[in-house]
MMTF fields as JSON, N, C-alpha, C and O atoms, coordinates in Angstrom:
{
  "mmtfVersion": "1.0.0",
  "mmtfProducer": "UNKNOWN",
  "numBonds": 399,
  "numAtoms": 400,
  "numGroups": 100,
  "numChains": 1,
  "numModels": 1,
  "chainsPerModel": [1],
  "groupsPerChain": [100],
  "chainIdList": ["A"],
  "bondAtomList": [4, 2, 8, 6, 12, 10, 16, 14, 20, 18, 24, 22, 28, 26, 32, 30, 36, 34, 40, 38, 44, 42, 48, 46, 52, 50, 56, 54, 60, 58, 64, 62, 68, 66, 72, 70, 76, 74, 80, 78, 84, 82, 88, 86, 92, 90, 96, 94, 100, 98, 104, 102, 108, 106, 112, 110, 116, 114, 120, 118, 124, 122, 128, 126, 132, 130, 136, 134, 140, 138, 144, 142, 148, 146, 152, 150, 156, 154, 160, 158, 164, 162, 168, 166, 172, 170, 176, 174, 180, 178, 184, 182, 188, 186, 192, 190, 196, 194, 200, 198, 204, 202, 208, 206, 212, 210, 216, 214, 220, 218, 224, 222, 228, 226, 232, 230, 236, 234, 240, 238, 244, 242, 248, 246, 252, 250, 256, 254, 260, 258, 264, 262, 268, 266, 272, 270, 276, 274, 280, 278, 284, 282, 288, 286, 292, 290, 296, 294, 300, 298, 304, 302, 308, 306, 312, 310, 316, 314, 320, 318, 324, 322, 328, 326, 332, 330, 336, 334, 340, 338, 344, 342, 348, 346, 352, 350, 356, 354, 360, 358, 364, 362, 368, 366, 372, 370, 376, 374, 380, 378, 384, 382, 388, 386, 392, 390, 396, 394],
  "bondOrderList": [1, 1, 1, 1, 1, 1, 1, 1, 1, 1, 1, 1, 1, 1, 1, 1, 1, 1, 1, 1, 1, 1, 1, 1, 1, 1, 1, 1, 1, 1, 1, 1, 1, 1, 1, 1, 1, 1, 1, 1, 1, 1, 1, 1, 1, 1, 1, 1, 1, 1, 1, 1, 1, 1, 1, 1, 1, 1, 1, 1, 1, 1, 1, 1, 1, 1, 1, 1, 1, 1, 1, 1, 1, 1, 1, 1, 1, 1, 1, 1, 1, 1, 1, 1, 1, 1, 1, 1, 1, 1, 1, 1, 1, 1, 1, 1, 1, 1, 1],
  "groupList": [{"groupName": "MET", "atomNameList": ["N", "CA", "C", "O"], "elementList": ["N", "C", "C", "O"], "formalChargeList": [0, 0, 0, 0], "bondAtomList": [1, 0, 2, 1, 3, 2], "bondOrderList": [1, 1, 2], "singleLetterCode": "M", "chemCompType": "L-PEPTIDE LINKING"}, {"groupName": "ASN", "atomNameList": ["N", "CA", "C", "O"], "elementList": ["N", "C", "C", "O"], "formalChargeList": [0, 0, 0, 0], "bondAtomList": [1, 0, 2, 1, 3, 2], "bondOrderList": [1, 1, 2], "singleLetterCode": "N", "chemCompType": "L-PEPTIDE LINKING"}, {"groupName": "LYS", "atomNameList": ["N", "CA", "C", "O"], "elementList": ["N", "C", "C", "O"], "formalChargeList": [0, 0, 0, 0], "bondAtomList": [1, 0, 2, 1, 3, 2], "bondOrderList": [1, 1, 2], "singleLetterCode": "K", "chemCompType": "L-PEPTIDE LINKING"}, {"groupName": "LEU", "atomNameList": ["N", "CA", "C", "O"], "elementList": ["N", "C", "C", "O"], "formalChargeList": [0, 0, 0, 0], "bondAtomList": [1, 0, 2, 1, 3, 2], "bondOrderList": [1, 1, 2], "singleLetterCode": "L", "chemCompType": "L-PEPTIDE LINKING"}, {"groupName": "GLU", "atomNameList": ["N", "CA", "C", "O"], "elementList": ["N", "C", "C", "O"], "formalChargeList": [0, 0, 0, 0], "bondAtomList": [1, 0, 2, 1, 3, 2], "bondOrderList": [1, 1, 2], "singleLetterCode": "E", "chemCompType": "L-PEPTIDE LINKING"}, {"groupName": "VAL", "atomNameList": ["N", "CA", "C", "O"], "elementList": ["N", "C", "C", "O"], "formalChargeList": [0, 0, 0, 0], "bondAtomList": [1, 0, 2, 1, 3, 2], "bondOrderList": [1, 1, 2], "singleLetterCode": "V", "chemCompType": "L-PEPTIDE LINKING"}, {"groupName": "ASP", "atomNameList": ["N", "CA", "C", "O"], "elementList": ["N", "C", "C", "O"], "formalChargeList": [0, 0, 0, 0], "bondAtomList": [1, 0, 2, 1, 3, 2], "bondOrderList": [1, 1, 2], "singleLetterCode": "D", "chemCompType": "L-PEPTIDE LINKING"}, {"groupName": "TYR", "atomNameList": ["N", "CA", "C", "O"], "elementList": ["N", "C", "C", "O"], "formalChargeList": [0, 0, 0, 0], "bondAtomList": [1, 0, 2, 1, 3, 2], "bondOrderList": [1, 1, 2], "singleLetterCode": "Y", "chemCompType": "L-PEPTIDE LINKING"}, {"groupName": "ILE", "atomNameList": ["N", "CA", "C", "O"], "elementList": ["N", "C", "C", "O"], "formalChargeList": [0, 0, 0, 0], "bondAtomList": [1, 0, 2, 1, 3, 2], "bondOrderList": [1, 1, 2], "singleLetterCode": "I", "chemCompType": "L-PEPTIDE LINKING"}, {"groupName": "SER", "atomNameList": ["N", "CA", "C", "O"], "elementList": ["N", "C", "C", "O"], "formalChargeList": [0, 0, 0, 0], "bondAtomList": [1, 0, 2, 1, 3, 2], "bondOrderList": [1, 1, 2], "singleLetterCode": "S", "chemCompType": "L-PEPTIDE LINKING"}, {"groupName": "ALA", "atomNameList": ["N", "CA", "C", "O"], "elementList": ["N", "C", "C", "O"], "formalChargeList": [0, 0, 0, 0], "bondAtomList": [1, 0, 2, 1, 3, 2], "bondOrderList": [1, 1, 2], "singleLetterCode": "A", "chemCompType": "L-PEPTIDE LINKING"}, {"groupName": "GLN", "atomNameList": ["N", "CA", "C", "O"], "elementList": ["N", "C", "C", "O"], "formalChargeList": [0, 0, 0, 0], "bondAtomList": [1, 0, 2, 1, 3, 2], "bondOrderList": [1, 1, 2], "singleLetterCode": "Q", "chemCompType": "L-PEPTIDE LINKING"}, {"groupName": "GLY", "atomNameList": ["N", "CA", "C", "O"], "elementList": ["N", "C", "C", "O"], "formalChargeList": [0, 0, 0, 0], "bondAtomList": [1, 0, 2, 1, 3, 2], "bondOrderList": [1, 1, 2], "singleLetterCode": "G", "chemCompType": "PEPTIDE LINKING"}, {"groupName": "PHE", "atomNameList": ["N", "CA", "C", "O"], "elementList": ["N", "C", "C", "O"], "formalChargeList": [0, 0, 0, 0], "bondAtomList": [1, 0, 2, 1, 3, 2], "bondOrderList": [1, 1, 2], "singleLetterCode": "F", "chemCompType": "L-PEPTIDE LINKING"}, {"groupName": "THR", "atomNameList": ["N", "CA", "C", "O"], "elementList": ["N", "C", "C", "O"], "formalChargeList": [0, 0, 0, 0], "bondAtomList": [1, 0, 2, 1, 3, 2], "bondOrderList": [1, 1, 2], "singleLetterCode": "T", "chemCompType": "L-PEPTIDE LINKING"}, {"groupName": "ARG", "atomNameList": ["N", "CA", "C", "O"], "elementList": ["N", "C", "C", "O"], "formalChargeList": [0, 0, 0, 0], "bondAtomList": [1, 0, 2, 1, 3, 2], "bondOrderList": [1, 1, 2], "singleLetterCode": "R", "chemCompType": "L-PEPTIDE LINKING"}, {"groupName": "HIS", "atomNameList": ["N", "CA", "C", "O"], "elementList": ["N", "C", "C", "O"], "formalChargeList": [0, 0, 0, 0], "bondAtomList": [1, 0, 2, 1, 3, 2], "bondOrderList": [1, 1, 2], "singleLetterCode": "H", "chemCompType": "L-PEPTIDE LINKING"}, {"groupName": "PRO", "atomNameList": ["N", "CA", "C", "O"], "elementList": ["N", "C", "C", "O"], "formalChargeList": [0, 0, 0, 0], "bondAtomList": [1, 0, 2, 1, 3, 2], "bondOrderList": [1, 1, 2], "singleLetterCode": "P", "chemCompType": "L-PEPTIDE LINKING"}],
  "groupTypeList": [0, 1, 2, 2, 3, 4, 5, 3, 5, 3, 6, 4, 5, 4, 4, 7, 8, 2, 2, 3, 9, 5, 9, 10, 11, 10, 2, 8, 10, 10, 1, 8, 4, 8, 0, 2, 9, 12, 12, 13, 11, 9, 5, 7, 14, 2, 11, 3, 2, 11, 10, 8, 15, 4, 3, 8, 5, 12, 11, 16, 15, 13, 8, 7, 13, 2, 2, 2, 11, 5, 3, 7, 13, 5, 16, 10, 13, 15, 2, 11, 14, 5, 2, 14, 17, 2, 1, 2, 8, 6, 1, 10, 0, 1, 8, 7, 2, 6, 8, 8],
  "groupIdList": [1, 2, 3, 4, 5, 6, 7, 8, 9, 10, 11, 12, 13, 14, 15, 16, 17, 18, 19, 20, 21, 22, 23, 24, 25, 26, 27, 28, 29, 30, 31, 32, 33, 34, 35, 36, 37, 38, 39, 40, 41, 42, 43, 44, 45, 46, 47, 48, 49, 50, 51, 52, 53, 54, 55, 56, 57, 58, 59, 60, 61, 62, 63, 64, 65, 66, 67, 68, 69, 70, 71, 72, 73, 74, 75, 76, 77, 78, 79, 80, 81, 82, 83, 84, 85, 86, 87, 88, 89, 90, 91, 92, 93, 94, 95, 96, 97, 98, 99, 100],
  "secStructList": [7, 7, 7, 7, 7, 3, 3, 3, 3, 7, 2, 2, 2, 2, 2, 2, 2, 2, 6, 1, 7, 2, 2, 2, 2, 2, 2, 2, 2, 2, 2, 2, 2, 2, 2, 2, 6, 6, 7, 4, 4, 4, 1, 7, 3, 3, 3, 3, 3, 6, 6, 3, 3, 3, 3, 3, 3, 6, 6, 3, 3, 3, 3, 3, 3, 3, 3, 6, 6, 3, 3, 3, 3, 3, 3, 3, 3, 3, 7, 7, 1, 1, 1, 7, 7, 2, 2, 2, 2, 2, 2, 2, 2, 2, 2, 2, 2, 2, 2, 7],
  "xCoordList": [-26.063, -25.65, -26.626, -27.016, -27.018, -27.933, -27.238, -26.078, -27.956, -27.449, -27.555, -28.579, -26.49, -26.512, -27.485, -27.646, -28.122, -29.022, -28.216, -27.127, -28.752, -28.165, -28.716, -29.832, -27.939, -28.382, -28.319, -27.292, -29.431, -29.475, -29.782, -30.766, -28.924, -29.057, -29.26, -28.432, -30.35, -30.584, -29.546, -28.996, -29.286, -28.286, -28.545, -27.608, -29.806, -30.175, -29.643, -29.154, -29.736, -29.288, -27.758, -27.188, -27.099, -25.633, -25.111, -24.162, -25.727, -25.304, -25.498, -24.649, -26.583, -26.85, -25.746, -25.208, -25.417, -24.405, -23.035, -22.304, -22.677, -21.371, -21.171, -20.036, -22.257, -22.164, -21.989, -21.737, -22.118, -22.028, -20.579, -19.687, -20.362, -19.027, -18.592, -19.414, -17.299, -16.754, -17.317, -17.624, -17.452, -17.974, -19.437, -19.841, -20.235, -21.639, -21.715, -22.527, -20.873, -20.844, -20.502, -21.084, -19.557, -19.147, -20.292, -20.502, -21.032, -22.166, -23.248, -23.82, -23.515, -24.532, -24.095, -24.879, -22.843, -22.324, -22.394, -22.738, -22.071, -22.121, -23.548, -23.768, -24.521, -25.924, -26.389, -27.086, -26.009, -26.414, -25.767, -26.406, -24.511, -23.843, -24.566, -24.74, -24.985, -25.739, -27.035, -27.411, -27.715, -28.965, -28.72, -29.517, -27.619, -27.294, -27.159, -27.48, -26.685, -26.491, -27.745, -27.731, -28.833, -30.091, -30.265, -31.192, -29.395, -29.463, -30.376, -29.976, -31.595, -32.53, -32.849, -33.136, -32.8, -33.102, -31.985, -32.185, -30.815, -29.674, -29.589, -28.737, -30.457, -30.473, -31.838, -32.814, -31.889, -33.123, -33.907, -33.513, -35.012, -35.88, -37.307, -37.66, -38.112, -39.508, -40.339, -39.939, -41.484, -42.385, -43.141, -43.666, -43.193, -43.904, -45.261, -46.275, -45.275, -46.52, -46.323, -45.465, -47.103, -47.013, -45.562, -44.982, -44.961, -43.593, -42.531, -41.34, -42.944, -42.004, -41.531, -42.334, -40.204, -39.61, -38.584, -38.227, -38.127, -37.178, -36.027, -36.249, -34.805, -33.61, -33.242, -33.139, -33.046, -32.752, -31.321, -30.967, -30.502, -29.111, -28.893, -28.629, -29.003, -28.914, -30.062, -31.226, -29.733, -30.759, -31.068, -31.944, -30.365, -30.513, -31.52, -31.546, -32.344, -33.383, -33.193, -32.919, -33.345, -33.197, -34.434, -34.667, -35.221, -36.439, -36.058, -35.378, -36.518, -36.155, -37.297, -38.253, -37.162, -38.04, -37.241, -36.199, -37.736, -37.091, -38.019, -39.198, -37.487, -38.229, -37.354, -36.251, -37.859, -37.1, -35.815, -35.884, -34.661, -33.377, -32.655, -31.428, -33.415, -32.808, -33.381, -34.593, -32.487, -32.881, -32.746, -31.673, -33.821, -33.825, -33.869, -34.857, -32.811, -32.79, -33.151, -32.407, -34.314, -34.866, -34.884, -35.0, -34.773, -34.742, -33.877, -33.749, -33.283, -32.512, -32.722, -32.799, -32.813, -32.97, -32.625, -32.536, -32.435, -32.196, -33.538, -34.286, -33.831, -35.129, -35.134, -34.281, -36.116, -36.226, -37.598, -37.837, -38.495, -39.836, -40.154, -39.418, -41.24, -41.629, -42.08, -41.722, -42.863, -43.405, -42.54, -41.986, -42.432, -41.769, -42.683, -43.877, -42.13, -42.967, -43.73, -43.156, -45.025, -45.904, -45.43, -45.524, -44.918, -44.488, -43.316, -43.197, -42.458, -41.338, -41.84, -41.345, -42.813, -43.4, -44.139, -44.0, -44.929, -45.686, -44.759, -45.022, -43.673, -42.72, -42.079, -41.916, -41.72, -41.15, -42.164, -41.806, -43.417, -44.475, -44.62, -44.836, -44.504, -44.582, -43.429, -43.629, -42.224, -41.074, -41.286, -41.003, -41.78, -42.057, -43.046, -42.83, -44.115, -45.128, -44.547, -44.915, -43.632, -42.992, -42.141, -42.067, -41.507, -40.61, -41.379, -40.986, -42.481, -43.231, -44.095, -44.822],
  "yCoordList": [152.457, 151.443, 151.437, 152.496, 150.248, 150.13, 150.464, 150.111, 151.142, 151.433, 150.17, 149.487, 149.862, 148.677, 148.88, 149.982, 147.789, 147.82, 147.752, 147.179, 148.333, 148.204, 146.924, 146.514, 146.29, 145.06, 145.255, 145.663, 144.959, 144.959, 143.536, 142.932, 143.012, 141.642, 141.684, 142.237, 141.106, 141.064, 140.172, 139.261, 140.448, 139.691, 138.191, 137.402, 137.795, 136.377, 135.716, 134.587, 136.41, 135.879, 135.823, 134.839, 136.861, 136.866, 135.711, 135.035, 135.48, 134.38, 133.037, 132.154, 132.875, 131.635, 131.393, 130.29, 132.418, 132.286, 131.963, 131.142, 132.597, 132.373, 130.921, 130.448, 130.207, 128.818, 127.827, 126.645, 128.292, 127.418, 127.235, 127.967, 126.251, 126.007, 127.204, 128.007, 127.301, 128.397, 128.353, 129.396, 127.157, 127.063, 127.5, 128.165, 127.131, 127.567, 129.082, 129.736, 129.64, 131.095, 131.794, 132.828, 131.228, 131.827, 131.794, 132.766, 130.69, 130.585, 131.606, 132.244, 131.748, 132.7, 134.126, 134.917, 134.444, 135.788, 136.08, 137.193, 135.091, 135.278, 135.551, 136.418, 134.818, 135.037, 136.431, 137.101, 136.863, 138.192, 139.277, 140.284, 139.084, 140.053, 140.172, 141.272, 139.037, 139.048, 139.833, 140.627, 139.605, 140.314, 141.814, 142.625, 142.185, 143.603, 144.317, 145.499, 143.594, 144.175, 144.107, 144.507, 143.599, 143.519, 142.244, 142.147, 141.266, 140.026, 138.982, 137.83, 139.368, 138.453, 137.227, 136.158, 137.374, 136.244, 135.199, 134.078, 135.54, 134.622, 133.828, 132.949, 134.126, 133.391, 132.734, 133.129, 131.736, 130.984, 131.611, 131.5, 132.268, 132.865, 132.407, 131.918, 132.58, 132.172, 133.171, 133.592, 133.547, 134.434, 133.612, 132.541, 134.125, 133.432, 134.057, 133.361, 135.378, 136.077, 137.557, 138.204, 138.085, 139.489, 139.855, 139.306, 140.762, 141.21, 140.296, 140.489, 139.317, 138.428, 137.344, 136.648, 137.215, 136.241, 135.388, 135.674, 134.353, 133.42, 133.213, 132.848, 133.45, 133.113, 131.685, 131.345, 130.857, 129.445, 129.177, 129.374, 128.72, 128.364, 126.969, 126.824, 125.956, 124.573, 124.294, 124.496, 123.83, 123.554, 124.777, 124.728, 125.856, 127.051, 128.01, 128.221, 128.584, 129.516, 130.846, 130.892, 131.919, 133.268, 134.06, 134.346, 134.41, 135.173, 136.652, 137.181, 137.291, 138.689, 139.429, 138.83, 140.746, 141.578, 142.776, 143.107, 143.417, 144.599, 145.783, 145.729, 146.836, 148.082, 149.208, 149.437, 149.908, 150.947, 150.324, 149.375, 150.815, 150.299, 149.452, 149.357, 148.834, 148.057, 146.644, 146.451, 145.656, 144.267, 143.994, 144.18, 143.558, 143.239, 141.722, 141.093, 141.128, 139.696, 139.532, 139.955, 138.908, 138.919, 137.56, 137.507, 136.466, 135.129, 134.214, 134.383, 133.234, 132.21, 130.891, 130.842, 129.83, 128.506, 127.442, 127.71, 126.238, 125.095, 124.454, 124.102, 124.31, 123.771, 122.26, 121.544, 121.788, 120.358, 119.823, 118.617, 120.717, 120.308, 120.939, 121.797, 120.512, 121.048, 122.498, 123.325, 122.815, 124.17, 125.007, 124.504, 126.283, 127.223, 127.443, 127.69, 127.356, 127.526, 128.854, 129.912, 128.779, 129.948, 131.019, 132.21, 130.607, 131.603, 132.434, 133.609, 131.854, 132.611, 133.626, 134.751, 133.22, 134.135, 135.263, 136.429, 134.921, 135.933, 136.928, 138.13, 136.425, 137.307, 138.258, 139.445, 137.75, 138.599, 139.648, 140.798, 139.25, 140.183, 141.306, 142.46, 140.976, 141.993, 142.986, 144.191, 142.486, 143.372, 144.269, 145.467, 143.693, 144.459, 145.59, 146.73, 145.277, 146.293, 147.394, 148.56, 147.029, 148.029, 148.998, 150.189, 148.475, 149.301, 150.209, 151.356, 149.704, 150.553, 151.485, 152.301],
  "zCoordList": [-145.216, -144.269, -143.093, -142.602, -142.646, -141.52, -140.211, -139.998, -139.351, -138.026, -137.183, -137.2, -136.446, -135.594, -134.445, -133.921, -134.076, -132.934, -131.645, -131.61, -130.605, -129.28, -128.667, -128.984, -127.789, -127.136, -125.628, -125.086, -124.956, -123.497, -123.044, -123.472, -122.17, -121.694, -120.184, -119.461, -119.711, -118.269, -117.593, -118.212, -116.314, -115.555, -115.606, -115.729, -115.514, -115.556, -116.826, -116.784, -117.935, -119.224, -119.262, -119.735, -118.773, -118.725, -117.892, -118.289, -116.734, -115.859, -116.549, -116.43, -117.255, -117.985, -119.018, -119.113, -119.78, -120.837, -120.244, -120.798, -119.126, -118.496, -118.074, -118.015, -117.781, -117.33, -118.485, -118.25, -119.715, -120.882, -121.328, -120.9, -122.19, -122.74, -123.584, -124.022, -123.796, -124.591, -126.012, -126.589, -126.577, -127.949, -128.015, -128.969, -127.008, -126.978, -126.822, -127.477, -125.959, -125.779, -127.091, -127.421, -127.837, -129.11, -130.122, -130.848, -130.178, -131.105, -130.762, -131.646, -129.473, -129.023, -129.357, -129.881, -129.05, -129.342, -130.841, -131.242, -131.663, -133.117, -133.582, -134.429, -133.035, -133.401, -132.999, -133.762, -131.814, -131.341, -132.201, -132.506, -132.592, -133.475, -134.812, -135.336, -135.357, -136.617, -136.441, -137.303, -135.315, -135.043, -134.884, -135.356, -134.219, -134.037, -135.373, -135.494, -136.364, -137.696, -138.552, -139.716, -137.973, -138.705, -139.51, -140.314, -139.31, -140.077, -139.468, -139.296, -139.142, -138.482, -139.332, -138.794, -140.648, -141.523, -141.486, -141.953, -140.942, -140.896, -139.597, -139.467, -138.641, -137.372, -137.206, -137.843, -136.349, -136.148, -134.997, -133.836, -135.325, -134.313, -134.547, -135.62, -133.522, -133.596, -132.801, -131.716, -133.335, -132.607, -131.575, -131.883, -130.337, -129.267, -128.99, -128.926, -128.825, -128.499, -128.794, -128.193, -129.703, -130.104, -130.405, -131.341, -129.644, -129.918, -129.311, -129.554, -128.535, -127.846, -128.807, -129.428, -128.915, -129.832, -129.086, -127.943, -129.748, -129.16, -130.149, -131.303, -129.688, -130.458, -130.091, -128.913, -131.098, -130.878, -131.325, -132.487, -130.369, -130.651, -130.073, -128.88, -130.907, -130.422, -129.469, -129.813, -128.267, -127.255, -126.401, -125.537, -126.635, -125.807, -126.426, -127.638, -125.559, -125.988, -125.268, -124.069, -126.028, -125.487, -125.863, -127.038, -124.871, -125.12, -125.18, -124.3, -126.243, -126.458, -127.143, -127.635, -127.156, -127.966, -128.438, -127.873, -129.468, -130.034, -129.828, -130.175, -129.27, -129.087, -129.603, -129.105, -130.607, -131.297, -131.829, -132.61, -131.439, -131.943, -130.898, -130.915, -129.985, -128.904, -128.881, -128.966, -128.765, -128.541, -127.049, -126.476, -126.425, -124.998, -124.841, -125.218, -124.29, -123.995, -122.524, -121.64, -122.271, -120.915, -120.225, -119.001, -120.963, -120.359, -121.202, -122.415, -120.522, -121.224, -120.499, -119.271, -121.276, -120.678, -121.703, -122.901, -121.207, -122.087, -122.387, -121.476, -123.633, -124.06, -123.858, -124.382, -123.083, -122.822, -123.194, -123.133, -123.578, -123.979, -125.327, -125.813, -125.913, -127.215, -127.102, -127.941, -126.073, -125.911, -124.985, -124.007, -125.304, -124.41, -123.211, -123.383, -121.976, -120.785, -120.794, -121.053, -120.509, -120.528, -119.555, -119.854, -118.384, -117.397, -117.919, -117.57, -118.739, -119.302, -120.337, -120.404, -121.128, -122.114, -121.402, -121.774, -120.377, -119.631, -118.947, -118.944, -118.367, -117.703, -118.715, -118.431, -119.879, -120.933, -121.382, -121.636, -121.477, -121.879, -120.849, -121.22, -119.562, -118.509, -118.615, -118.46, -118.879, -119.045, -120.26, -120.211, -121.339, -122.559, -122.261, -122.674, -121.554, -121.228, -120.35, -120.491, -119.434, -118.581, -119.405, -119.1, -120.443, -121.253, -122.2, -122.417, -122.771, -123.692, -122.883, -123.45]
}
């Protein structure tokens, strides 16, 4: 049996999720639970830069990375353009470098 991953969510991401509808919160929580169990192929994610990835839930984007057995969710926003803003990717990369 696979060991579940630990999830760390920055305050910014928690605040973003709290402002969403109950149904959106439930979808996000379900996706994160699937990821915790190692079911990455069952959720919609995209690689942004090196270890930095994006969880896509409808119009909502969650920038995260995995280090050892921990998923770090470091940014959340509503996607309104085709490209993910470079400053969000760069900021996530800085957090990643601080952790490794």
